[in-house]
Short mmCIF file of C-alpha atoms in Angstrom, two decimals:
data_model
loop_
_atom_site.label_atom_id
_atom_site.label_comp_id
_atom_site.label_asym_id
_atom_site.label_seq_id
_atom_site.Cartn_x
_atom_site.Cartn_y
_atom_site.Cartn_z
CA MET P 1000 -9.19 -55.46 32.25
CA THR P 1001 -6.36 -54.15 30.12
CA GLU P 1002 -5.25 -55.38 26.72
CA LYS P 1003 -2.32 -57.29 28.28
CA THR P 1004 -4.61 -59.17 30.73
CA ALA P 1005 -5.27 -62.84 29.86
CA VAL P 1006 -8.83 -63.86 28.95
CA VAL P 1007 -10.49 -67.07 30.23
CA VAL P 1008 -12.49 -68.79 27.47
CA SER P 1009 -14.18 -72.21 28.18
CA GLY P 1010 -11.91 -72.89 31.10
CA GLU P 1011 -8.75 -72.16 29.14
CA VAL P 1012 -6.54 -69.20 29.48
CA VAL P 1013 -6.20 -67.45 26.13
CA ALA P 1014 -3.69 -64.67 25.57
CA PRO P 1015 -5.07 -61.58 23.91
CA ASP P 1016 -4.30 -61.03 20.27
CA ALA P 1017 -1.16 -59.00 19.75
CA PRO P 1018 -1.75 -55.81 17.81
CA ALA P 1019 -0.97 -56.19 14.16
CA GLU P 1020 2.33 -54.66 13.13
CA PRO P 1021 2.14 -51.97 10.49
CA PRO P 1022 3.44 -52.83 7.05
CA GLU P 1023 7.13 -52.38 6.41
CA GLU P 1024 6.50 -49.44 4.02
CA THR P 1025 4.54 -47.61 6.73
CA ARG P 1026 7.26 -48.21 9.34
CA ALA P 1027 9.93 -46.92 6.99
CA ASN P 1028 7.96 -43.86 5.88
CA PRO P 1029 5.30 -42.96 8.49
CA LYS P 1030 4.38 -39.74 6.62
CA ARG P 1031 3.57 -40.50 3.02
CA LYS P 1032 3.97 -37.55 0.70
CA ASN P 1033 1.07 -36.38 -1.37
CA ASN P 1034 2.53 -35.11 -4.64
CA ARG P 1035 -0.86 -33.88 -5.78
CA ALA P 1036 -0.21 -30.72 -3.77
CA TRP P 1037 2.20 -29.63 -6.52
CA TRP P 1038 -0.80 -29.05 -8.79
CA LEU P 1039 -1.78 -26.17 -6.50
CA VAL P 1040 1.61 -24.53 -7.12
CA LEU P 1041 1.56 -25.11 -10.87
CA PRO P 1042 -0.44 -21.94 -11.74
CA VAL P 1043 2.07 -19.83 -9.82
CA VAL P 1044 4.99 -21.51 -11.61
CA VAL P 1045 3.39 -20.92 -15.00
CA SER P 1046 2.58 -17.30 -14.14
CA VAL P 1047 6.14 -16.59 -12.98
CA ALA P 1048 7.54 -18.28 -16.09
CA PHE P 1049 5.53 -16.06 -18.41
CA THR P 1050 5.97 -12.83 -16.43
CA ALA P 1051 9.59 -13.14 -15.28
CA VAL P 1052 11.64 -16.06 -16.59
CA ILE P 1053 10.71 -15.89 -20.28
CA PRO P 1054 11.13 -12.08 -20.55
CA LEU P 1055 14.46 -12.35 -18.71
CA MET P 1056 15.69 -15.01 -21.12
CA THR P 1057 14.59 -12.80 -24.01
CA VAL P 1058 16.65 -9.91 -22.62
CA VAL P 1059 19.64 -12.25 -22.21
CA ASN P 1060 19.23 -13.32 -25.84
CA PHE P 1061 19.20 -9.70 -27.05
CA SER P 1062 22.17 -8.73 -24.87
CA VAL P 1063 24.58 -11.01 -26.77
CA GLN P 1064 23.39 -10.09 -30.27
CA ASP P 1065 23.45 -7.13 -32.60
CA VAL P 1066 19.88 -6.95 -33.90
CA PHE P 1067 19.53 -5.40 -37.38
CA SER P 1068 16.04 -6.75 -38.09
CA PRO P 1069 13.79 -9.56 -36.81
CA SER P 1070 15.53 -11.98 -39.19
CA ASP P 1071 19.03 -10.46 -39.31
CA ARG P 1072 21.10 -10.78 -36.16
CA LEU P 1073 24.80 -11.08 -35.34
CA PHE P 1074 26.22 -12.77 -32.26
CA VAL P 1075 28.61 -10.39 -30.47
CA GLY P 1076 29.10 -12.15 -27.13
CA LEU P 1077 29.90 -9.79 -24.24
CA GLU P 1078 30.66 -6.79 -26.43
CA TRP P 1079 27.61 -4.81 -25.30
CA PHE P 1080 28.41 -5.45 -21.64
CA ARG P 1081 31.93 -4.07 -22.09
CA MET P 1082 30.60 -1.05 -23.96
CA ILE P 1083 28.00 -0.23 -21.26
CA ALA P 1084 30.53 -0.71 -18.43
CA ARG P 1085 32.96 1.75 -20.10
CA ASP P 1086 30.37 4.35 -21.11
CA PRO P 1087 31.00 7.58 -19.15
CA GLU P 1088 27.35 8.61 -19.47
CA VAL P 1089 26.27 5.39 -17.78
CA ARG P 1090 28.79 5.93 -14.99
CA SER P 1091 27.56 9.47 -14.42
CA ALA P 1092 23.96 8.26 -14.32
CA PHE P 1093 24.95 5.58 -11.82
CA VAL P 1094 26.57 8.16 -9.52
CA ARG P 1095 23.49 10.42 -9.75
CA THR P 1096 21.15 7.52 -8.99
CA LEU P 1097 23.22 6.33 -6.04
CA LEU P 1098 23.44 9.88 -4.66
CA PHE P 1099 19.70 10.35 -5.04
CA SER P 1100 18.96 7.07 -3.21
CA ALA P 1101 21.32 8.03 -0.38
CA GLN P 1102 19.62 11.42 0.03
CA VAL P 1103 16.19 9.80 -0.05
CA LEU P 1104 17.13 7.39 2.74
CA LEU P 1105 18.74 10.10 4.85
CA VAL P 1106 15.57 12.21 4.68
CA GLU P 1107 12.69 9.76 4.52
CA ILE P 1108 13.74 7.26 7.20
CA PRO P 1109 14.17 9.77 10.10
CA LEU P 1110 11.19 11.82 8.92
CA GLY P 1111 8.96 8.74 8.66
CA VAL P 1112 9.95 7.57 12.15
CA ALA P 1113 9.31 11.05 13.56
CA ILE P 1114 5.83 11.12 11.99
CA ALA P 1115 5.07 7.64 13.34
CA VAL P 1116 6.14 8.58 16.87
CA SER P 1117 3.99 11.73 16.82
CA MET P 1118 0.86 9.91 15.58
CA PRO P 1119 -1.84 9.09 18.17
CA ARG P 1120 -1.90 5.57 19.58
CA ARG P 1121 -5.58 5.30 20.49
CA GLY P 1122 -8.91 6.99 19.97
CA PHE P 1123 -10.78 8.48 17.04
CA TRP P 1124 -7.78 10.42 15.72
CA VAL P 1125 -5.89 7.21 14.94
CA SER P 1126 -8.09 6.52 11.92
CA VAL P 1127 -7.95 10.15 10.81
CA ALA P 1128 -4.15 10.23 11.05
CA LEU P 1129 -3.76 6.95 9.14
CA VAL P 1130 -5.99 8.14 6.30
CA LEU P 1131 -4.23 11.49 6.00
CA VAL P 1132 -0.77 9.93 6.05
CA ALA P 1133 -1.69 7.26 3.49
CA LEU P 1134 -3.23 9.70 0.98
CA PRO P 1135 -0.02 10.34 -1.07
CA LEU P 1136 0.49 6.60 -1.49
CA LEU P 1137 -2.88 6.29 -3.24
CA ILE P 1138 -1.87 8.64 -6.07
CA PRO P 1139 -0.36 6.98 -9.19
CA TRP P 1140 3.24 7.82 -10.06
CA ASN P 1141 2.48 9.66 -13.30
CA VAL P 1142 -0.18 11.74 -11.54
CA VAL P 1143 2.34 12.64 -8.83
CA GLY P 1144 4.75 13.79 -11.53
CA THR P 1145 2.08 15.90 -13.20
CA ILE P 1146 1.03 17.47 -9.89
CA TRP P 1147 4.58 18.53 -9.05
CA GLN P 1148 5.29 19.61 -12.61
CA ILE P 1149 2.53 22.20 -12.25
CA PHE P 1150 2.99 22.92 -8.53
CA ALA P 1151 6.70 23.81 -8.86
CA ARG P 1152 6.34 26.11 -11.86
CA GLY P 1153 7.08 29.73 -11.09
CA ASP P 1154 4.36 31.21 -13.31
CA ILE P 1155 1.29 29.05 -12.58
CA GLY P 1156 2.31 26.77 -9.71
CA LEU P 1157 1.55 27.69 -6.11
CA GLY P 1158 4.85 26.33 -4.81
CA GLY P 1159 7.04 27.94 -7.45
CA TRP P 1160 5.17 31.27 -7.23
CA THR P 1161 5.54 31.32 -3.43
CA ILE P 1162 9.28 30.65 -3.62
CA ASN P 1163 9.85 33.33 -6.25
CA ASN P 1164 7.53 36.08 -5.02
CA VAL P 1165 7.17 35.55 -1.27
CA LEU P 1166 10.59 34.15 -0.34
CA GLY P 1167 12.39 36.13 -3.02
CA ILE P 1168 14.37 33.14 -4.32
CA ASN P 1169 14.87 32.73 -8.04
CA PHE P 1170 13.52 29.22 -8.54
CA ASN P 1171 13.13 27.58 -11.96
CA TYR P 1172 13.47 23.81 -12.18
CA THR P 1173 13.32 23.84 -15.97
CA LEU P 1174 16.55 25.85 -16.31
CA ASP P 1175 18.54 25.31 -13.10
CA SER P 1176 19.94 21.84 -12.42
CA THR P 1177 19.97 22.33 -8.63
CA ASP P 1178 16.34 23.44 -8.61
CA ALA P 1179 15.40 20.41 -10.71
CA TRP P 1180 17.24 18.06 -8.35
CA ILE P 1181 15.58 19.58 -5.27
CA THR P 1182 12.16 19.39 -6.93
CA VAL P 1183 12.53 15.68 -7.71
CA LEU P 1184 13.90 14.97 -4.22
CA VAL P 1185 11.11 16.85 -2.41
CA MET P 1186 8.53 15.18 -4.64
CA ASP P 1187 9.84 11.72 -3.75
CA VAL P 1188 9.96 12.61 -0.05
CA TRP P 1189 6.35 13.81 -0.18
CA HIS P 1190 5.21 10.70 -2.05
CA TRP P 1191 7.02 7.92 -0.16
CA THR P 1192 7.71 9.13 3.38
CA PRO P 1193 4.16 7.98 4.36
CA LEU P 1194 5.21 4.40 3.56
CA VAL P 1195 8.04 4.61 6.07
CA ALA P 1196 5.72 6.27 8.58
CA LEU P 1197 3.08 3.54 8.28
CA LEU P 1198 5.66 0.76 8.62
CA ALA P 1199 7.20 2.44 11.65
CA TYR P 1200 3.76 3.06 13.17
CA ALA P 1201 2.91 -0.63 12.81
CA GLY P 1202 6.15 -1.49 14.57
CA LEU P 1203 5.41 0.95 17.38
CA ARG P 1204 1.92 -0.45 17.89
CA SER P 1205 3.39 -3.94 18.32
CA ILE P 1206 5.38 -2.87 21.40
CA PRO P 1207 3.64 -4.12 24.57
CA GLU P 1208 2.17 -1.41 26.78
CA PRO P 1209 3.98 -2.58 29.96
CA TYR P 1210 7.26 -1.33 28.46
CA PHE P 1211 5.93 2.22 28.39
CA GLN P 1212 4.38 1.88 31.82
CA ALA P 1213 7.73 0.76 33.25
CA ALA P 1214 9.51 3.67 31.58
CA GLN P 1215 6.93 6.10 32.98
CA ILE P 1216 7.36 4.69 36.49
CA ASP P 1217 11.14 5.03 36.21
CA GLY P 1218 10.74 8.63 35.12
CA ALA P 1219 12.29 8.13 31.68
CA SER P 1220 12.13 11.06 29.29
CA ALA P 1221 10.55 10.88 25.87
CA TRP P 1222 13.97 10.67 24.22
CA ALA P 1223 15.11 7.90 26.60
CA THR P 1224 11.90 5.97 25.90
CA PHE P 1225 12.43 6.30 22.17
CA ARG P 1226 16.11 5.37 22.31
CA HIS P 1227 15.90 2.37 24.64
CA ILE P 1228 12.42 1.00 23.94
CA GLN P 1229 10.98 2.13 20.63
CA LEU P 1230 14.05 2.31 18.40
CA PRO P 1231 15.39 -1.19 19.22
CA ARG P 1232 11.95 -2.65 18.56
CA LEU P 1233 11.83 -0.89 15.18
CA ARG P 1234 15.02 -2.49 13.88
CA GLY P 1235 13.29 -5.18 11.82
CA VAL P 1236 10.66 -2.80 10.45
CA LEU P 1237 13.27 -0.20 9.53
CA THR P 1238 15.30 -2.86 7.73
CA ILE P 1239 12.29 -3.57 5.51
CA ALA P 1240 11.65 0.15 5.02
CA ILE P 1241 15.26 0.86 4.04
CA LEU P 1242 15.34 -2.00 1.54
CA LEU P 1243 12.01 -1.03 -0.02
CA ARG P 1244 12.89 2.65 -0.28
CA PHE P 1245 16.36 1.95 -1.64
CA MET P 1246 15.10 -0.37 -4.37
CA ASP P 1247 12.32 1.98 -5.38
CA SER P 1248 14.46 5.14 -5.34
CA PHE P 1249 17.29 3.45 -7.22
CA MET P 1250 14.84 2.40 -9.95
CA ILE P 1251 12.85 5.64 -10.01
CA TYR P 1252 11.62 6.57 -13.48
CA THR P 1253 8.08 7.91 -13.86
CA GLU P 1254 8.14 10.94 -11.57
CA PRO P 1255 11.40 12.57 -12.78
CA PHE P 1256 10.58 11.68 -16.39
CA VAL P 1257 7.25 13.50 -16.16
CA VAL P 1258 8.61 16.51 -14.25
CA THR P 1259 11.98 17.14 -15.89
CA GLY P 1260 12.43 14.50 -18.59
CA GLY P 1261 15.93 13.92 -17.22
CA GLY P 1262 16.92 17.57 -17.59
CA PRO P 1263 17.92 20.25 -17.59
CA GLY P 1264 20.79 18.70 -19.47
CA ASN P 1265 21.50 15.45 -17.64
CA ALA P 1266 20.91 16.78 -14.12
CA THR P 1267 18.11 14.31 -13.33
CA SER P 1268 18.93 11.64 -15.90
CA PHE P 1269 19.01 8.54 -13.72
CA LEU P 1270 19.86 5.02 -14.84
CA SER P 1271 16.23 4.18 -15.57
CA ILE P 1272 15.76 7.24 -17.78
CA LEU P 1273 19.00 6.56 -19.66
CA LEU P 1274 17.97 2.93 -20.17
CA SER P 1275 14.61 4.08 -21.53
CA LYS P 1276 16.34 6.40 -24.01
CA ILE P 1277 18.55 3.59 -25.29
CA ALA P 1278 15.79 0.98 -25.50
CA VAL P 1279 12.84 3.09 -26.68
CA GLY P 1280 14.35 6.26 -28.09
CA GLN P 1281 17.26 4.73 -30.00
CA PHE P 1282 15.83 1.19 -30.21
CA ASP P 1283 19.24 -0.39 -29.58
CA LEU P 1284 18.03 -3.71 -28.26
CA GLY P 1285 21.48 -5.24 -27.75
CA PRO P 1286 22.96 -2.45 -25.58
CA ALA P 1287 19.60 -2.00 -23.82
CA GLY P 1288 19.50 -5.71 -22.93
CA ALA P 1289 23.05 -5.63 -21.55
CA PHE P 1290 22.27 -2.39 -19.71
CA SER P 1291 19.15 -3.83 -18.08
CA LEU P 1292 20.97 -6.97 -16.94
CA LEU P 1293 23.78 -4.92 -15.39
CA TYR P 1294 21.16 -2.67 -13.79
CA PHE P 1295 19.40 -5.69 -12.33
CA LEU P 1296 22.70 -7.11 -11.04
CA ILE P 1297 23.64 -3.80 -9.38
CA VAL P 1298 20.28 -3.62 -7.58
CA GLN P 1299 20.64 -7.20 -6.34
CA ILE P 1300 24.20 -6.67 -5.07
CA LEU P 1301 23.40 -3.41 -3.29
CA CYS P 1302 20.27 -4.86 -1.68
CA TYR P 1303 22.29 -7.85 -0.47
CA VAL P 1304 24.92 -5.54 1.01
CA PHE P 1305 22.22 -3.44 2.71
CA PHE P 1306 20.47 -6.50 4.12
CA THR P 1307 23.71 -8.08 5.36
CA VAL P 1308 24.91 -4.92 7.07
CA LEU P 1309 21.55 -4.16 8.69
CA THR P 1310 20.95 -7.70 9.96
CA ARG P 1311 24.46 -8.15 11.31
CA SER P 1312 24.40 -4.79 13.08
CA GLY P 1313 21.30 -5.92 14.99
CA ARG P 1314 22.97 -9.00 16.46
#
């Protein structure tokens, strides 16, 4: 007997009770919100406020003032921004930083993909290859700078001694600007290409095996398999790798500062090193604040351009 079937009670036909209608509030809002969940997000909001928002507001405050002492300040408006934008030294550092980032991407992205393609896909050697590739990423930045500072020296470093005495090339990164640039570039390639390789390897491992089996049945070459199967599937991973490597290379500081200190001359003086000299060396808080905000804005704009171009090209 269903709920709609009549029930006979004491010789009388009694209709079943109709189900009670839900309250009007429940009908209007079937899913009631639980605002107590915001308490779980509150620690994150507080942490971000203290680690990002408050320091950023402090930098904004310094960027519009001329600070003579903790109690003596003068409001100057956008004067420091105009001065930094017109400074030829800042423009030169911007060109050097942009050129360095472009060279890093042109070398590390293809090299990282090539390493990922050549790595084993199964068996014991997978773990060995992953550990060996990831080793440079485990070394701190200042240690990497110290290693290459010694390694590239012509008198005591193995790399510098080999270049000078075995290859017969006069190499001295402390005196020659080209040698210093190449040293910093090779050091960054050695340190961060494994990141691109690991990202690309993860993307390759996510490709289903039937794709490769079909290519093998069709007699596709290794290059055809890479071009038509592997490379299209790596588009999303390579977008992440390009953005990460661009941001990190454009903000590079520790390694070139340890190896060359920005020299010889201004050959390896990137934006980050110049900003450090203004903020720490000269203690000009107003220009340093304006410089850092412009630096931050440039990174955001360039990353947006990169992301837009890469995502639209994949459609």
